[in-house]
XYZ file of C-alpha atoms in Angstrom:
292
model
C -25.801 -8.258 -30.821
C -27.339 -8.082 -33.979
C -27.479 -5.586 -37.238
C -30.472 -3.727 -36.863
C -31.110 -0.358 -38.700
C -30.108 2.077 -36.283
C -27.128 0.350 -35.975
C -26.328 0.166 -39.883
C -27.084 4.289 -40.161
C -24.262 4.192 -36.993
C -21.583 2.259 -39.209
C -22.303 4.196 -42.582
C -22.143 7.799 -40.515
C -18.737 6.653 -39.051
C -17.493 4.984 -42.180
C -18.317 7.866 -44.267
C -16.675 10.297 -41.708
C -13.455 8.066 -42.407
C -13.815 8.880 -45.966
C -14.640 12.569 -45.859
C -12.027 13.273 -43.428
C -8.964 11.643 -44.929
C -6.763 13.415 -47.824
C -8.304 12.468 -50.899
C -9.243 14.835 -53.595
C -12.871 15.848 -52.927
C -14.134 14.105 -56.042
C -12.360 10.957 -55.235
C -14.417 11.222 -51.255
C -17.619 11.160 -53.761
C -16.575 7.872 -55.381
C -15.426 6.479 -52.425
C -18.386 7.204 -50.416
C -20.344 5.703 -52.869
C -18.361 2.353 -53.431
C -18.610 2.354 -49.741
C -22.504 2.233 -49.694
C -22.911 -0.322 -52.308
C -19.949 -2.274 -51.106
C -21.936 -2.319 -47.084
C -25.336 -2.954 -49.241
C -23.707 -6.372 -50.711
C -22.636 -7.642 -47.208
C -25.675 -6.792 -45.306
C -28.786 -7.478 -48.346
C -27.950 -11.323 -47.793
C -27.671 -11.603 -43.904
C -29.486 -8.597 -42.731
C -29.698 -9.899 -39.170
C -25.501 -10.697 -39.175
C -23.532 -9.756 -36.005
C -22.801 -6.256 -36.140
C -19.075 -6.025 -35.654
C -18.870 -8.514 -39.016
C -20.513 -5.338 -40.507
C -18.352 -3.007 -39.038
C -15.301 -4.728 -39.691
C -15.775 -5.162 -43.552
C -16.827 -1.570 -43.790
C -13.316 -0.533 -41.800
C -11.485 -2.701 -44.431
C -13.182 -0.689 -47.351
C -12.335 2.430 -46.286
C -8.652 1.579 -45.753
C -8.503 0.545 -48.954
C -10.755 3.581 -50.257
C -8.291 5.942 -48.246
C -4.865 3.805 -49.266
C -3.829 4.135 -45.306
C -3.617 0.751 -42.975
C -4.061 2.432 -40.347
C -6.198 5.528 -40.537
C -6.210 6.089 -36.841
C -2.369 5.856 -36.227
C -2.091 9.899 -35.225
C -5.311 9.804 -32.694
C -3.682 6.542 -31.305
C -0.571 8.168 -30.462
C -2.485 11.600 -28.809
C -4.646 9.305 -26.879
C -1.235 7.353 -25.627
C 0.569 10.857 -24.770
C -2.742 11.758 -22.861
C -3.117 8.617 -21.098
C 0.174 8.113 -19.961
C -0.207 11.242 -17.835
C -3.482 10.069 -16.674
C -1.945 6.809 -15.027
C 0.285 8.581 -12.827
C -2.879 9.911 -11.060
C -4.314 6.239 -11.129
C -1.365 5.060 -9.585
C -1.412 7.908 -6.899
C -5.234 6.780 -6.790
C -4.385 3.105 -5.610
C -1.285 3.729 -3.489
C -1.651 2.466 -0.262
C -4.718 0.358 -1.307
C -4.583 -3.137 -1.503
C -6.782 -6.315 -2.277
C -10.580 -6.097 -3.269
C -10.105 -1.932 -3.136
C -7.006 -1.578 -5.441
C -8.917 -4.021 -8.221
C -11.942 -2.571 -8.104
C -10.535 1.039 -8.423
C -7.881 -0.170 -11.501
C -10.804 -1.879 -12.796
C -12.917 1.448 -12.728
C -9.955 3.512 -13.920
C -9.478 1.412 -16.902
C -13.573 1.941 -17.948
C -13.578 5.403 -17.858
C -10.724 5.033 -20.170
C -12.845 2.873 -22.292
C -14.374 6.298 -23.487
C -11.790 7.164 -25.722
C -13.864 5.635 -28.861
C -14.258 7.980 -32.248
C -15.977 5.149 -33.701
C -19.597 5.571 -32.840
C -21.811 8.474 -34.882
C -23.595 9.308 -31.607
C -20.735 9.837 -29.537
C -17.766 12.293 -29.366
C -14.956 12.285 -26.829
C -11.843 14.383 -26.287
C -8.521 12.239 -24.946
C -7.754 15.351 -22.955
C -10.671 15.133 -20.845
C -9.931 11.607 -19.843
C -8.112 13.187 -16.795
C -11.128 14.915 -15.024
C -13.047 11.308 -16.087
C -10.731 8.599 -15.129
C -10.873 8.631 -11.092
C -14.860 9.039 -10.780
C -15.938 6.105 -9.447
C -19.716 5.163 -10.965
C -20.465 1.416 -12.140
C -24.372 1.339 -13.222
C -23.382 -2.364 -13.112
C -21.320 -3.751 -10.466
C -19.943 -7.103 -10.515
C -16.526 -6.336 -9.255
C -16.539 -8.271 -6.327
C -17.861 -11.332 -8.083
C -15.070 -10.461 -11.021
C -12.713 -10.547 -8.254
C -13.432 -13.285 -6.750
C -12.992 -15.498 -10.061
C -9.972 -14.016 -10.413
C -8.536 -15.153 -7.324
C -9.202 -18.631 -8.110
C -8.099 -18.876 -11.676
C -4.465 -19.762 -12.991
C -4.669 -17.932 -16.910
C -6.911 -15.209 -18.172
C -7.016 -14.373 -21.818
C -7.922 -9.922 -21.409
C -9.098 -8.926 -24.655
C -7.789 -5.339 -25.478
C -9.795 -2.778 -26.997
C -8.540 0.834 -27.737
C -5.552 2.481 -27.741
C -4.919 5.457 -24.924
C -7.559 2.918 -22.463
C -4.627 -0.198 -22.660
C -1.769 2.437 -21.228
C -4.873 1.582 -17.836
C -5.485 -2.037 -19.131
C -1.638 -2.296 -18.116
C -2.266 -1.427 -14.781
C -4.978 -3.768 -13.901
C -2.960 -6.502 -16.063
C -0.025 -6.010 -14.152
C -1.924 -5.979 -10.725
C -3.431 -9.620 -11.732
C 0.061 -10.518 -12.882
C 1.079 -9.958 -9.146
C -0.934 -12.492 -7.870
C 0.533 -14.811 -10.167
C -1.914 -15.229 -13.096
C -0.620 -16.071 -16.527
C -2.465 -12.862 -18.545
C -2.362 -13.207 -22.475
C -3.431 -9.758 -23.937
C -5.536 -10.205 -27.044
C -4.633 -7.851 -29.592
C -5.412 -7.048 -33.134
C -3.189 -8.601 -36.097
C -4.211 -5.583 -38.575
C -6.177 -2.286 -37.702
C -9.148 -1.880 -37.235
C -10.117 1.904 -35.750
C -8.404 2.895 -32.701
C -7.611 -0.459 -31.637
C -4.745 -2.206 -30.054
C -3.012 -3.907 -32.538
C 0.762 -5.876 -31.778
C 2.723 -2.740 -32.956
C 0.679 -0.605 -30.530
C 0.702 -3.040 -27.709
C 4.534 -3.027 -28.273
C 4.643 0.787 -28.288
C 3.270 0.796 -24.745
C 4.889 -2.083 -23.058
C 2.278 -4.055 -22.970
C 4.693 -7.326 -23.511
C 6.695 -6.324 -20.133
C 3.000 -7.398 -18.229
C 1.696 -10.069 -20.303
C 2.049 -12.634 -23.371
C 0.779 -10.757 -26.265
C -1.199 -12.894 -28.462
C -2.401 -11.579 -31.887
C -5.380 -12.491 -33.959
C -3.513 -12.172 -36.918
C -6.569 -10.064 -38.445
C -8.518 -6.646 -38.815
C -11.702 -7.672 -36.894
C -12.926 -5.786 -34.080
C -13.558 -8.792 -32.106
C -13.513 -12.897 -32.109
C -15.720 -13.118 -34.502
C -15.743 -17.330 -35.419
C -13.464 -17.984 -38.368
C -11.808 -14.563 -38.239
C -9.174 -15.319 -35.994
C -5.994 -17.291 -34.936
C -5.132 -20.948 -34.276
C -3.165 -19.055 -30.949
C -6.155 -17.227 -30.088
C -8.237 -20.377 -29.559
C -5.323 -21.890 -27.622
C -5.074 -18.950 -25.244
C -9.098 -19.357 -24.626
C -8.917 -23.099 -23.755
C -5.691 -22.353 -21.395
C -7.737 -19.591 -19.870
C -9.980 -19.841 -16.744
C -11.712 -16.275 -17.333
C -12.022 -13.960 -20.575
C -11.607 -10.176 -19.340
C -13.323 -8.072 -22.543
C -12.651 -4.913 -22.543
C -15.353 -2.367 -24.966
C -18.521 -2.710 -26.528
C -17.594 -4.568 -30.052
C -16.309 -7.030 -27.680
C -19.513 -7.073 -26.296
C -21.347 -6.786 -29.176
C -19.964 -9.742 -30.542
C -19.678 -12.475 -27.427
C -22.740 -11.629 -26.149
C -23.777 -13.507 -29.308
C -21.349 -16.288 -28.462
C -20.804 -19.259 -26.056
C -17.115 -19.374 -25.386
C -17.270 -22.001 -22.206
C -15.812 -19.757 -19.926
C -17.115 -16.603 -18.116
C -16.739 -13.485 -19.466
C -16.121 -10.226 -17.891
C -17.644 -7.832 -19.630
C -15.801 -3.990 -18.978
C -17.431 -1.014 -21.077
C -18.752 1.961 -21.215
C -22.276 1.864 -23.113
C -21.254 4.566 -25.714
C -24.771 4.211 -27.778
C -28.688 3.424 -27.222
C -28.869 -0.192 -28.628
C -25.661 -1.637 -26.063
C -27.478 0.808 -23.563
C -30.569 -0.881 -23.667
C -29.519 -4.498 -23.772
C -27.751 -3.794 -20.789
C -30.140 -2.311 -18.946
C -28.341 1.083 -18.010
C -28.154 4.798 -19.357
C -26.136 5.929 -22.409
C -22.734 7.120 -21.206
C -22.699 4.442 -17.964
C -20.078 2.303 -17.140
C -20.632 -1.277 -17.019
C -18.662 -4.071 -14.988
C -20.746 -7.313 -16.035
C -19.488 -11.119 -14.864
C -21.131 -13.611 -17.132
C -21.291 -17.251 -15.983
C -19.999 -19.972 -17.555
């Protein structure tokens, strides 16, 4: 998907919110919010049409360097963990005693409604601790499970692209369910921060490595963005038969892309632009197979 203007007034709201909520002095928030402006002004004046997660990903690097933090979201990361490792326990209650085509498609589910733990969209606010009364309810707008499923069965490697943390403590459940049949799963994870995101330290802090070979894109971009991230990252894609991608910037940024596999595209549409390209409701969860 591409910049438009709605979705540069998104990126500055969030951006700013970074700044104005960190621990600077509240003269040095001034300066910083307006480096920040000029700073976003300079990327987009040249490429005004540029994919937005390129956007939102410089921006993110400003304001950890406006804020002096690496990793801004480390503390909401860690509640959104606590919260959904309680959570699972009522997934896993959720799928005992299911098995095949029923126990995907409910992980699957489980691990979208965890895909609304997201504080990085202006139009959108959600509490971890209500990810409990969200995670069993079981609404796809789009439903391509079966047909994700299916692929699945027949493939030998899948390269699942992470998104936040709190929603990978589920993305371990499904990966370890696709493990069982015998797939080789590398998990996709940031090298640097970038929002709530899984990054290798995070993945790490979970146990993600006990389900999967973590592979790191050795950079602070929200998603594969071309030239933005690792030599291992490109080798995981060509070993893959199917690309799980798990969130919106994911979407945002391969719906742009041709990556010569099909992509599984898992989300919830968190704002009216990713909505509306998908053809569903703000707020619906989205299970989309895209062809090769």
């Amino acid at each position: 998907m591409r910049l438009s203007s709605s979705c540069l007034k998104c990126i500055l709201d969030v951006r700013l919110r970074e700044i104005l909520g960190s621990d600077l002095p509240d003269e040095a928030k001034t300066l910083a919010a307006c480096d920040l402006i000029q700073y976003v002004a300079e990327v987009v004046r040249p490429r005004p049409s540029e994919i937005i997660t390129y956007v939102a990903s410089l921006a993110f690097r400003r304001v950890k360097e406006l804020v002096g933090s690496e990793d801004p979201y480390l503390s909401y990361k860690l509640r959104s963990e606590e919260v959904a490792r309680r959570v699972a326990e009522l997934v896993e209650e959720r799928v005992e005693g299911l098995s095949g085509y029923e126990r995907f498609r409910a992980l699957v589910v489980a691990s979208i409604n965890a895909n609304s733990i997201d504080p990085g969209i202006a139009s959108y606010t959600f509490d971890a601790a209500e990810l409990s009364e969200l995670v069993l309810r079981d609404e796809l707008a789009v439903d391509d499970t079966e047909e994700i499923y299916r692929a699945l069965r027949r493939a030998r490697a899948v390269a699942y692209l992470l998104d936040n943390c709190g929603e990978s403590v589920l993305d371990k459940l499904l990966i370890a369910e696709l493990r069982s049949w015998g797939l080789k799963v590398y998990a996709v994870v940031k090298g640097g921060a970038y929002q709530n995101d899984v990054t290798v330290s995070d993945a790490l802090r979970v146990g993600l490595d006990e389900v999967a070979e973590l592979v790191s894109t050795e950079s602070d971009f929200s998603s594969l963005i071309p030239g933005t991230y690792s030599e291992r990252v490109k080798e995981a894609l060509r070993e893959s038969d199917l690309v799980v991608a798990k969130g919106m910037a994911h979407y945002e940024t391969l719906s742009e892309l041709e990556l010569d596999r099909p992509v599984a595209f898992l989300l919830r549409a968190k704002c009216e632009p990713v909505a509306r390209s998908l053809g569903v409701g703000v707020g619906k969860n989205v299970a989309l197979l895209r062809p090769q």
